[in-house]
Amino acid sequence: MTDRRFLNFPAGFLWGAATSHFQVEGHPEEMSARTSDWSEWTTLDGKISDQTTADQACDFYNRYASDIEICRKLNLNCFRISLNWPALCPDPPKEGEPYTFNAETVAYYRGMLSGLKAEGITTLVTLFHFTLPRWLAGAGGWTSPDSIKEFERFAALAADAFGDLVDYWITINEPLAYAYQSYVNGAWPPGFRNDYLKAFQAIRNMLEAHGKAYAALHQRTPGKPVSFTMHWRPFTAKHRWNPLDHMVRYYRDYVFNLMFPLAVQKGDLQFPYPLSSNEEVKKLSGPIPGLKGTMDYLAINYYTRELSEFSYKWPIDIFGVASTEHELEVNCMGWEHFPDGLYNTLSYDVSPFKYNLDGTLRPIIITENGFATAFSHDLNEGDWSLADDKRINYLTSHLTALHHAIADGANVQGYIYWSLMDNFEWAEGLRPRFGLIRIAYPSQERTMRHSAMVYADIAKRNGLDDP
Ligand code: FCB
């Protein structure tokens, strides 16, 4: 038998794991006072499919020190977190009074980020990962123009409070996934359905807010790269012979994947025809001052592809529907296992963003990628889920595709697995488990899955044997 080829990654490659505040923290003040739209949303009937809340989540708020110790054991040199905007800014600003962050929450984040830095871990910090202060959500959230100045203020305060401990900034996580779930699919707060105008208004405001936050962060923490993440999802026509499925594929791909980063690249937001001929949509289109080129690196969250198909109903919906039938193996949320999509995304789809405005090659970081299996939240004892071969297969097949893309010229500098540990998966609750580390609720016992050991070995060797 010949030795398997070793897939070596570039020197200095970032190997990380990701979390987000609401999904892991169980922040005590946020949960007791319901300072966020999401902490309130989880208490409403029928919003979370397994009826769980994020009130405890992974208790990361109290356990971060031992979780950082786990990162060290896994040989990770990078970690992604997000800031709890609702806990840092529980109250609205008052006219004429200086605005400050909640001091206890600042101390918590400084403690955690210092702990990561003490281990030599590179930190990626997201400002907005889906949760809004309740006072801002009540004022219209991202559809209100207030969101722009409030986000800019939040970014400036975050830079002052934590800038010395942050290596990479992410302003907004997955703006399109957020707009879709919150204003079209109705699964996330504020729960609007098919309100495309609100979704587009939110996107417009997020672009303006991102541009302002980019400037505020650069001014206060010069040299620290700033970007936003995209949930990049390749779309495929369900019936390859059907031009209508291809039309749907085109619109879904343009709006979900391309429109936001193209607006940033060009400083100009353009909706596709025929949407662009709508009078209300026209008002949201056009140049956005200060936005052009505000993307120091490309941050890609990649999980799966989607099969898109035309829906035969009146009036015609150019966005069609996502097929519920699958061609490939799926995770517990129906997401197809499609590593070639990661290769194609990096090698072809993101080529409009390959270069910075000054002509230099723009770095790419995979800021999320992961696999979920379903296990009820009340399982505690036993060896359930530790032999997670499907996750190992997902991980190694995606890393192989990533290595292939790098060999073919993609400037990828890091890979961040979602997630370090099982956590609260939004409207799906605690049931989908993405973790390298298993969490038992409510004991909060942490146990390494086999995938964690495989990943630790990959991070240590800076590569893997070609599977
Ligand atoms: C992404 C989100 C992240 C997590 C994963 C599974 O869309 O950014 O918070 O829920 O999906």
PDB file of C-alpha atoms in Angstrom, residues 63-305:
ATOM      1  CA  ARG A  63     -17.355  28.760  31.741  1.00  0.00           C
ATOM      2  CA  TYR A  64     -15.282  30.562  29.138  1.00  0.00           C
ATOM      3  CA  ALA A  65     -11.998  29.950  30.951  1.00  0.00           C
ATOM      4  CA  SER A  66     -12.321  26.172  30.773  1.00  0.00           C
ATOM      5  CA  ASP A  67     -13.644  26.400  27.196  1.00  0.00           C
ATOM      6  CA  ILE A  68     -10.527  28.353  26.189  1.00  0.00           C
ATOM      7  CA  GLU A  69      -8.565  25.544  27.793  1.00  0.00           C
ATOM      8  CA  ILE A  70     -10.422  23.151  25.453  1.00  0.00           C
ATOM      9  CA  CYS A  71      -9.414  25.302  22.452  1.00  0.00           C
ATOM     10  CA  ARG A  72      -5.820  25.013  23.584  1.00  0.00           C
ATOM     11  CA  LYS A  73      -6.107  21.232  23.880  1.00  0.00           C
ATOM     12  CA  LEU A  74      -7.511  21.149  20.349  1.00  0.00           C
ATOM     13  CA  ASN A  75      -4.421  23.075  19.098  1.00  0.00           C
ATOM     14  CA  LEU A  76      -6.627  25.875  17.760  1.00  0.00           C
ATOM     15  CA  ASN A  77      -4.806  29.103  16.979  1.00  0.00           C
ATOM     16  CA  CYS A  78      -7.922  31.128  16.299  1.00  0.00           C
ATOM     17  CA  PHE A  79     -11.386  31.647  17.803  1.00  0.00           C
ATOM     18  CA  ARG A  80     -14.471  33.496  16.613  1.00  0.00           C
ATOM     19  CA  ILE A  81     -16.937  35.090  19.021  1.00  0.00           C
ATOM     20  CA  SER A  82     -19.599  37.780  18.777  1.00  0.00           C
ATOM     21  CA  LEU A  83     -20.459  40.654  21.084  1.00  0.00           C
ATOM     22  CA  ASN A  84     -23.757  40.776  22.920  1.00  0.00           C
ATOM     23  CA  TRP A  85     -25.046  44.148  21.736  1.00  0.00           C
ATOM     24  CA  PRO A  86     -28.240  43.891  23.864  1.00  0.00           C
ATOM     25  CA  ALA A  87     -26.210  43.183  27.021  1.00  0.00           C
ATOM     26  CA  LEU A  88     -23.632  45.877  26.262  1.00  0.00           C
ATOM     27  CA  CYS A  89     -26.371  48.413  25.449  1.00  0.00           C
ATOM     28  CA  PRO A  90     -29.405  47.310  27.482  1.00  0.00           C
ATOM     29  CA  ASP A  91     -30.932  50.828  27.523  1.00  0.00           C
ATOM     30  CA  PRO A  92     -31.556  53.356  24.773  1.00  0.00           C
ATOM     31  CA  PRO A  93     -29.310  56.410  24.602  1.00  0.00           C
ATOM     32  CA  LYS A  94     -30.617  59.582  26.294  1.00  0.00           C
ATOM     33  CA  GLU A  95     -30.494  62.950  24.513  1.00  0.00           C
ATOM     34  CA  GLY A  96     -27.423  64.913  25.500  1.00  0.00           C
ATOM     35  CA  GLU A  97     -25.969  62.232  27.805  1.00  0.00           C
ATOM     36  CA  PRO A  98     -22.775  60.362  26.951  1.00  0.00           C
ATOM     37  CA  TYR A  99     -23.432  56.740  26.058  1.00  0.00           C
ATOM     38  CA  THR A 100     -21.406  53.942  27.611  1.00  0.00           C
ATOM     39  CA  PHE A 101     -21.401  50.156  27.603  1.00  0.00           C
ATOM     40  CA  ASN A 102     -22.636  48.146  30.576  1.00  0.00           C
ATOM     41  CA  ALA A 103     -19.519  47.822  32.759  1.00  0.00           C
ATOM     42  CA  GLU A 104     -20.024  44.223  33.908  1.00  0.00           C
ATOM     43  CA  THR A 105     -20.456  42.983  30.368  1.00  0.00           C
ATOM     44  CA  VAL A 106     -17.333  44.872  29.301  1.00  0.00           C
ATOM     45  CA  ALA A 107     -15.417  43.147  32.112  1.00  0.00           C
ATOM     46  CA  TYR A 108     -16.711  39.756  30.958  1.00  0.00           C
ATOM     47  CA  TYR A 109     -15.583  40.313  27.369  1.00  0.00           C
ATOM     48  CA  ARG A 110     -12.236  41.724  28.393  1.00  0.00           C
ATOM     49  CA  GLY A 111     -11.682  38.692  30.616  1.00  0.00           C
ATOM     50  CA  MET A 112     -12.572  36.283  27.839  1.00  0.00           C
ATOM     51  CA  LEU A 113     -10.614  38.030  25.088  1.00  0.00           C
ATOM     52  CA  SER A 114      -7.582  38.431  27.376  1.00  0.00           C
ATOM     53  CA  GLY A 115      -7.786  34.706  28.120  1.00  0.00           C
ATOM     54  CA  LEU A 116      -7.692  33.951  24.392  1.00  0.00           C
ATOM     55  CA  LYS A 117      -4.808  36.355  23.787  1.00  0.00           C
ATOM     56  CA  ALA A 118      -2.871  34.845  26.718  1.00  0.00           C
ATOM     57  CA  GLU A 119      -2.996  31.528  24.832  1.00  0.00           C
ATOM     58  CA  GLY A 120      -1.738  33.219  21.685  1.00  0.00           C
ATOM     59  CA  ILE A 121      -5.093  32.712  19.968  1.00  0.00           C
ATOM     60  CA  THR A 122      -6.078  35.000  17.081  1.00  0.00           C
ATOM     61  CA  THR A 123      -9.489  36.564  17.749  1.00  0.00           C
ATOM     62  CA  LEU A 124     -12.276  37.314  15.267  1.00  0.00           C
ATOM     63  CA  VAL A 125     -15.012  39.434  16.790  1.00  0.00           C
ATOM     64  CA  THR A 126     -18.444  39.939  15.229  1.00  0.00           C
ATOM     65  CA  LEU A 127     -20.490  42.989  16.178  1.00  0.00           C
ATOM     66  CA  PHE A 128     -23.936  41.888  14.963  1.00  0.00           C
ATOM     67  CA  HIS A 129     -24.759  38.204  15.059  1.00  0.00           C
ATOM     68  CA  PHE A 130     -28.560  38.310  14.715  1.00  0.00           C
ATOM     69  CA  THR A 131     -29.681  39.781  18.058  1.00  0.00           C
ATOM     70  CA  LEU A 132     -30.817  43.366  18.617  1.00  0.00           C
ATOM     71  CA  PRO A 133     -31.301  45.344  21.819  1.00  0.00           C
ATOM     72  CA  ARG A 134     -35.027  45.198  22.485  1.00  0.00           C
ATOM     73  CA  TRP A 135     -35.346  48.986  22.511  1.00  0.00           C
ATOM     74  CA  LEU A 136     -33.887  49.147  19.004  1.00  0.00           C
ATOM     75  CA  ALA A 137     -35.943  46.204  17.737  1.00  0.00           C
ATOM     76  CA  GLY A 138     -39.026  48.001  19.089  1.00  0.00           C
ATOM     77  CA  ALA A 139     -38.094  51.082  17.064  1.00  0.00           C
ATOM     78  CA  GLY A 140     -38.080  49.025  13.836  1.00  0.00           C
ATOM     79  CA  GLY A 141     -34.709  47.271  14.106  1.00  0.00           C
ATOM     80  CA  TRP A 142     -32.779  47.173  10.851  1.00  0.00           C
ATOM     81  CA  THR A 143     -35.665  48.665   8.892  1.00  0.00           C
ATOM     82  CA  SER A 144     -35.332  51.905  10.891  1.00  0.00           C
ATOM     83  CA  PRO A 145     -32.749  54.511   9.830  1.00  0.00           C
ATOM     84  CA  ASP A 146     -31.861  54.740  13.574  1.00  0.00           C
ATOM     85  CA  SER A 147     -30.160  51.358  13.216  1.00  0.00           C
ATOM     86  CA  ILE A 148     -27.391  52.997  11.175  1.00  0.00           C
ATOM     87  CA  LYS A 149     -26.337  55.551  13.756  1.00  0.00           C
ATOM     88  CA  GLU A 150     -26.840  53.128  16.645  1.00  0.00           C
ATOM     89  CA  PHE A 151     -24.654  50.522  14.937  1.00  0.00           C
ATOM     90  CA  GLU A 152     -21.982  53.105  14.236  1.00  0.00           C
ATOM     91  CA  ARG A 153     -22.035  54.140  17.896  1.00  0.00           C
ATOM     92  CA  PHE A 154     -21.856  50.489  18.972  1.00  0.00           C
ATOM     93  CA  ALA A 155     -18.875  49.860  16.672  1.00  0.00           C
ATOM     94  CA  ALA A 156     -16.987  52.887  17.997  1.00  0.00           C
ATOM     95  CA  LEU A 157     -17.589  51.878  21.627  1.00  0.00           C
ATOM     96  CA  ALA A 158     -16.578  48.285  20.848  1.00  0.00           C
ATOM     97  CA  ALA A 159     -13.333  49.466  19.262  1.00  0.00           C
ATOM     98  CA  ASP A 160     -12.525  51.580  22.337  1.00  0.00           C
ATOM     99  CA  ALA A 161     -13.473  48.851  24.814  1.00  0.00           C
ATOM    100  CA  PHE A 162     -11.944  45.791  23.134  1.00  0.00           C
ATOM    101  CA  GLY A 163      -9.840  46.917  20.172  1.00  0.00           C
ATOM    102  CA  ASP A 164      -6.526  45.989  21.808  1.00  0.00           C
ATOM    103  CA  LEU A 165      -7.713  42.360  22.106  1.00  0.00           C
ATOM    104  CA  VAL A 166      -9.278  41.942  18.659  1.00  0.00           C
ATOM    105  CA  ASP A 167      -7.376  40.756  15.583  1.00  0.00           C
ATOM    106  CA  TYR A 168     -10.141  40.714  12.967  1.00  0.00           C
ATOM    107  CA  TRP A 169     -13.446  42.578  13.019  1.00  0.00           C
ATOM    108  CA  ILE A 170     -16.662  41.297  11.458  1.00  0.00           C
ATOM    109  CA  THR A 171     -19.357  43.968  11.400  1.00  0.00           C
ATOM    110  CA  ILE A 172     -22.413  41.950  10.376  1.00  0.00           C
ATOM    111  CA  ASN A 173     -22.913  38.206  10.207  1.00  0.00           C
ATOM    112  CA  GLU A 174     -24.811  36.892   7.174  1.00  0.00           C
ATOM    113  CA  PRO A 175     -26.921  39.947   6.319  1.00  0.00           C
ATOM    114  CA  LEU A 176     -28.914  38.050   3.699  1.00  0.00           C
ATOM    115  CA  ALA A 177     -29.661  35.048   5.892  1.00  0.00           C
ATOM    116  CA  TYR A 178     -30.849  37.516   8.529  1.00  0.00           C
ATOM    117  CA  ALA A 179     -33.035  39.537   6.149  1.00  0.00           C
ATOM    118  CA  TYR A 180     -34.517  36.349   4.704  1.00  0.00           C
ATOM    119  CA  GLN A 181     -35.364  34.697   8.038  1.00  0.00           C
ATOM    120  CA  SER A 182     -36.649  37.892   9.652  1.00  0.00           C
ATOM    121  CA  TYR A 183     -38.688  39.472   6.831  1.00  0.00           C
ATOM    122  CA  VAL A 184     -39.420  36.740   4.278  1.00  0.00           C
ATOM    123  CA  ASN A 185     -39.483  33.381   6.058  1.00  0.00           C
ATOM    124  CA  GLY A 186     -40.821  34.762   9.341  1.00  0.00           C
ATOM    125  CA  ALA A 187     -38.821  32.298  11.440  1.00  0.00           C
ATOM    126  CA  TRP A 188     -36.781  34.915  13.325  1.00  0.00           C
ATOM    127  CA  PRO A 189     -37.815  38.137  15.024  1.00  0.00           C
ATOM    128  CA  PRO A 190     -39.589  40.338  14.050  1.00  0.00           C
ATOM    129  CA  GLY A 191     -41.228  37.461  12.148  1.00  0.00           C
ATOM    130  CA  PHE A 192     -42.536  39.143   8.983  1.00  0.00           C
ATOM    131  CA  ARG A 193     -43.518  36.913   6.056  1.00  0.00           C
ATOM    132  CA  ASN A 194     -42.853  37.704   2.411  1.00  0.00           C
ATOM    133  CA  ASP A 195     -42.235  41.378   3.154  1.00  0.00           C
ATOM    134  CA  TYR A 196     -39.555  41.874   0.510  1.00  0.00           C
ATOM    135  CA  LEU A 197     -39.634  45.626   0.842  1.00  0.00           C
ATOM    136  CA  LYS A 198     -38.764  45.414   4.528  1.00  0.00           C
ATOM    137  CA  ALA A 199     -36.045  42.883   3.726  1.00  0.00           C
ATOM    138  CA  PHE A 200     -34.548  45.232   1.118  1.00  0.00           C
ATOM    139  CA  GLN A 201     -34.838  48.205   3.473  1.00  0.00           C
ATOM    140  CA  ALA A 202     -32.939  46.207   6.125  1.00  0.00           C
ATOM    141  CA  ILE A 203     -30.269  45.289   3.570  1.00  0.00           C
ATOM    142  CA  ARG A 204     -29.868  48.921   2.526  1.00  0.00           C
ATOM    143  CA  ASN A 205     -29.532  50.021   6.163  1.00  0.00           C
ATOM    144  CA  MET A 206     -27.081  47.223   6.926  1.00  0.00           C
ATOM    145  CA  LEU A 207     -24.894  48.324   4.021  1.00  0.00           C
ATOM    146  CA  GLU A 208     -24.867  51.920   5.250  1.00  0.00           C
ATOM    147  CA  ALA A 209     -24.251  50.764   8.812  1.00  0.00           C
ATOM    148  CA  HIS A 210     -21.420  48.501   7.703  1.00  0.00           C
ATOM    149  CA  GLY A 211     -19.726  51.373   5.859  1.00  0.00           C
ATOM    150  CA  LYS A 212     -19.982  53.642   8.903  1.00  0.00           C
ATOM    151  CA  ALA A 213     -18.783  50.914  11.284  1.00  0.00           C
ATOM    152  CA  TYR A 214     -15.880  50.125   8.949  1.00  0.00           C
ATOM    153  CA  ALA A 215     -14.697  53.729   9.174  1.00  0.00           C
ATOM    154  CA  ALA A 216     -15.188  53.887  12.960  1.00  0.00           C
ATOM    155  CA  LEU A 217     -13.236  50.654  13.503  1.00  0.00           C
ATOM    156  CA  HIS A 218     -10.407  51.663  11.190  1.00  0.00           C
ATOM    157  CA  GLN A 219     -10.068  55.055  12.793  1.00  0.00           C
ATOM    158  CA  ARG A 220      -9.808  53.573  16.292  1.00  0.00           C
ATOM    159  CA  THR A 221      -7.976  50.313  15.557  1.00  0.00           C
ATOM    160  CA  PRO A 222      -5.867  51.068  12.500  1.00  0.00           C
ATOM    161  CA  GLY A 223      -4.455  48.042  10.719  1.00  0.00           C
ATOM    162  CA  LYS A 224      -7.049  45.581  12.022  1.00  0.00           C
ATOM    163  CA  PRO A 225      -8.856  43.972   9.078  1.00  0.00           C
ATOM    164  CA  VAL A 226     -12.605  44.609   8.922  1.00  0.00           C
ATOM    165  CA  SER A 227     -15.225  42.717   6.930  1.00  0.00           C
ATOM    166  CA  PHE A 228     -18.686  41.109   7.152  1.00  0.00           C
ATOM    167  CA  THR A 229     -19.526  37.436   6.653  1.00  0.00           C
ATOM    168  CA  MET A 230     -21.550  36.014   3.777  1.00  0.00           C
ATOM    169  CA  HIS A 231     -23.514  32.794   4.080  1.00  0.00           C
ATOM    170  CA  TRP A 232     -22.461  31.622   0.618  1.00  0.00           C
ATOM    171  CA  ARG A 233     -24.841  29.047  -0.808  1.00  0.00           C
ATOM    172  CA  PRO A 234     -24.458  27.763  -4.373  1.00  0.00           C
ATOM    173  CA  PHE A 235     -27.819  27.373  -6.105  1.00  0.00           C
ATOM    174  CA  THR A 236     -28.485  24.633  -8.659  1.00  0.00           C
ATOM    175  CA  ALA A 237     -31.502  24.344 -10.962  1.00  0.00           C
ATOM    176  CA  LYS A 238     -33.497  21.378  -9.703  1.00  0.00           C
ATOM    177  CA  HIS A 239     -34.495  20.286 -13.213  1.00  0.00           C
ATOM    178  CA  ARG A 240     -31.379  20.936 -15.260  1.00  0.00           C
ATOM    179  CA  TRP A 241     -33.458  21.013 -18.487  1.00  0.00           C
ATOM    180  CA  ASN A 242     -35.961  23.591 -17.242  1.00  0.00           C
ATOM    181  CA  PRO A 243     -35.212  27.249 -18.119  1.00  0.00           C
ATOM    182  CA  LEU A 244     -37.669  28.427 -15.444  1.00  0.00           C
ATOM    183  CA  ASP A 245     -35.658  26.632 -12.755  1.00  0.00           C
ATOM    184  CA  HIS A 246     -32.568  28.349 -14.161  1.00  0.00           C
ATOM    185  CA  MET A 247     -34.291  31.729 -13.908  1.00  0.00           C
ATOM    186  CA  VAL A 248     -35.082  31.055 -10.254  1.00  0.00           C
ATOM    187  CA  ARG A 249     -31.501  29.921  -9.726  1.00  0.00           C
ATOM    188  CA  TYR A 250     -30.229  33.192 -11.197  1.00  0.00           C
ATOM    189  CA  TYR A 251     -32.374  35.429  -8.960  1.00  0.00           C
ATOM    190  CA  ARG A 252     -31.714  33.491  -5.788  1.00  0.00           C
ATOM    191  CA  ASP A 253     -27.964  33.483  -6.451  1.00  0.00           C
ATOM    192  CA  TYR A 254     -27.835  37.174  -7.346  1.00  0.00           C
ATOM    193  CA  VAL A 255     -29.847  38.397  -4.362  1.00  0.00           C
ATOM    194  CA  PHE A 256     -28.634  35.948  -1.709  1.00  0.00           C
ATOM    195  CA  ASN A 257     -24.954  35.673  -2.651  1.00  0.00           C
ATOM    196  CA  LEU A 258     -23.873  38.506  -4.889  1.00  0.00           C
ATOM    197  CA  MET A 259     -25.900  41.649  -4.306  1.00  0.00           C
ATOM    198  CA  PHE A 260     -24.490  42.599  -0.898  1.00  0.00           C
ATOM    199  CA  PRO A 261     -20.777  42.083  -1.584  1.00  0.00           C
ATOM    200  CA  LEU A 262     -21.154  43.696  -5.039  1.00  0.00           C
ATOM    201  CA  ALA A 263     -22.683  46.743  -3.346  1.00  0.00           C
ATOM    202  CA  VAL A 264     -19.680  46.877  -1.014  1.00  0.00           C
ATOM    203  CA  GLN A 265     -17.199  46.336  -3.833  1.00  0.00           C
ATOM    204  CA  LYS A 266     -18.744  49.116  -5.958  1.00  0.00           C
ATOM    205  CA  GLY A 267     -20.238  51.386  -3.293  1.00  0.00           C
ATOM    206  CA  ASP A 268     -23.543  51.052  -5.096  1.00  0.00           C
ATOM    207  CA  LEU A 269     -26.579  48.866  -4.344  1.00  0.00           C
ATOM    208  CA  GLN A 270     -28.366  47.475  -7.410  1.00  0.00           C
ATOM    209  CA  PHE A 271     -31.409  45.215  -7.393  1.00  0.00           C
ATOM    210  CA  PRO A 272     -31.976  42.942 -10.397  1.00  0.00           C
ATOM    211  CA  TYR A 273     -34.607  43.679 -13.055  1.00  0.00           C
ATOM    212  CA  PRO A 274     -37.644  43.588 -12.757  1.00  0.00           C
ATOM    213  CA  LEU A 275     -37.353  44.409  -9.028  1.00  0.00           C
ATOM    214  CA  SER A 276     -35.346  47.475  -9.981  1.00  0.00           C
ATOM    215  CA  SER A 277     -38.321  48.962 -11.820  1.00  0.00           C
ATOM    216  CA  ASN A 278     -40.456  49.067  -8.665  1.00  0.00           C
ATOM    217  CA  GLU A 279     -40.743  52.670  -7.353  1.00  0.00           C
ATOM    218  CA  GLU A 280     -40.153  51.694  -3.711  1.00  0.00           C
ATOM    219  CA  VAL A 281     -37.157  49.535  -4.610  1.00  0.00           C
ATOM    220  CA  LYS A 282     -35.713  52.379  -6.709  1.00  0.00           C
ATOM    221  CA  LYS A 283     -35.587  54.558  -3.594  1.00  0.00           C
ATOM    222  CA  LEU A 284     -33.404  51.949  -1.881  1.00  0.00           C
ATOM    223  CA  SER A 285     -31.020  51.570  -4.826  1.00  0.00           C
ATOM    224  CA  GLY A 286     -28.003  53.584  -5.776  1.00  0.00           C
ATOM    225  CA  PRO A 287     -24.663  54.800  -4.442  1.00  0.00           C
ATOM    226  CA  ILE A 288     -23.872  54.588  -0.723  1.00  0.00           C
ATOM    227  CA  PRO A 289     -21.218  57.107   0.332  1.00  0.00           C
ATOM    228  CA  GLY A 290     -18.233  55.644   2.162  1.00  0.00           C
ATOM    229  CA  LEU A 291     -19.107  52.030   1.325  1.00  0.00           C
ATOM    230  CA  LYS A 292     -16.900  51.305  -1.669  1.00  0.00           C
ATOM    231  CA  GLY A 293     -14.181  48.730  -0.999  1.00  0.00           C
ATOM    232  CA  THR A 294     -14.918  48.333   2.746  1.00  0.00           C
ATOM    233  CA  MET A 295     -14.008  44.632   2.723  1.00  0.00           C
ATOM    234  CA  ASP A 296     -10.437  43.953   3.907  1.00  0.00           C
ATOM    235  CA  TYR A 297     -10.925  40.214   3.588  1.00  0.00           C
ATOM    236  CA  LEU A 298     -13.649  37.947   2.312  1.00  0.00           C
ATOM    237  CA  ALA A 299     -15.386  36.046   5.126  1.00  0.00           C
ATOM    238  CA  ILE A 300     -17.299  33.039   3.837  1.00  0.00           C
ATOM    239  CA  ASN A 301     -19.675  30.820   5.817  1.00  0.00           C
ATOM    240  CA  TYR A 302     -20.185  27.720   3.692  1.00  0.00           C
ATOM    241  CA  TYR A 303     -22.457  24.793   4.557  1.00  0.00           C
ATOM    242  CA  THR A 304     -24.382  23.468   1.588  1.00  0.00           C
ATOM    243  CA  ARG A 305     -25.961  24.099  -1.797  1.00  0.00           C
TER     244      ARG A 305
END
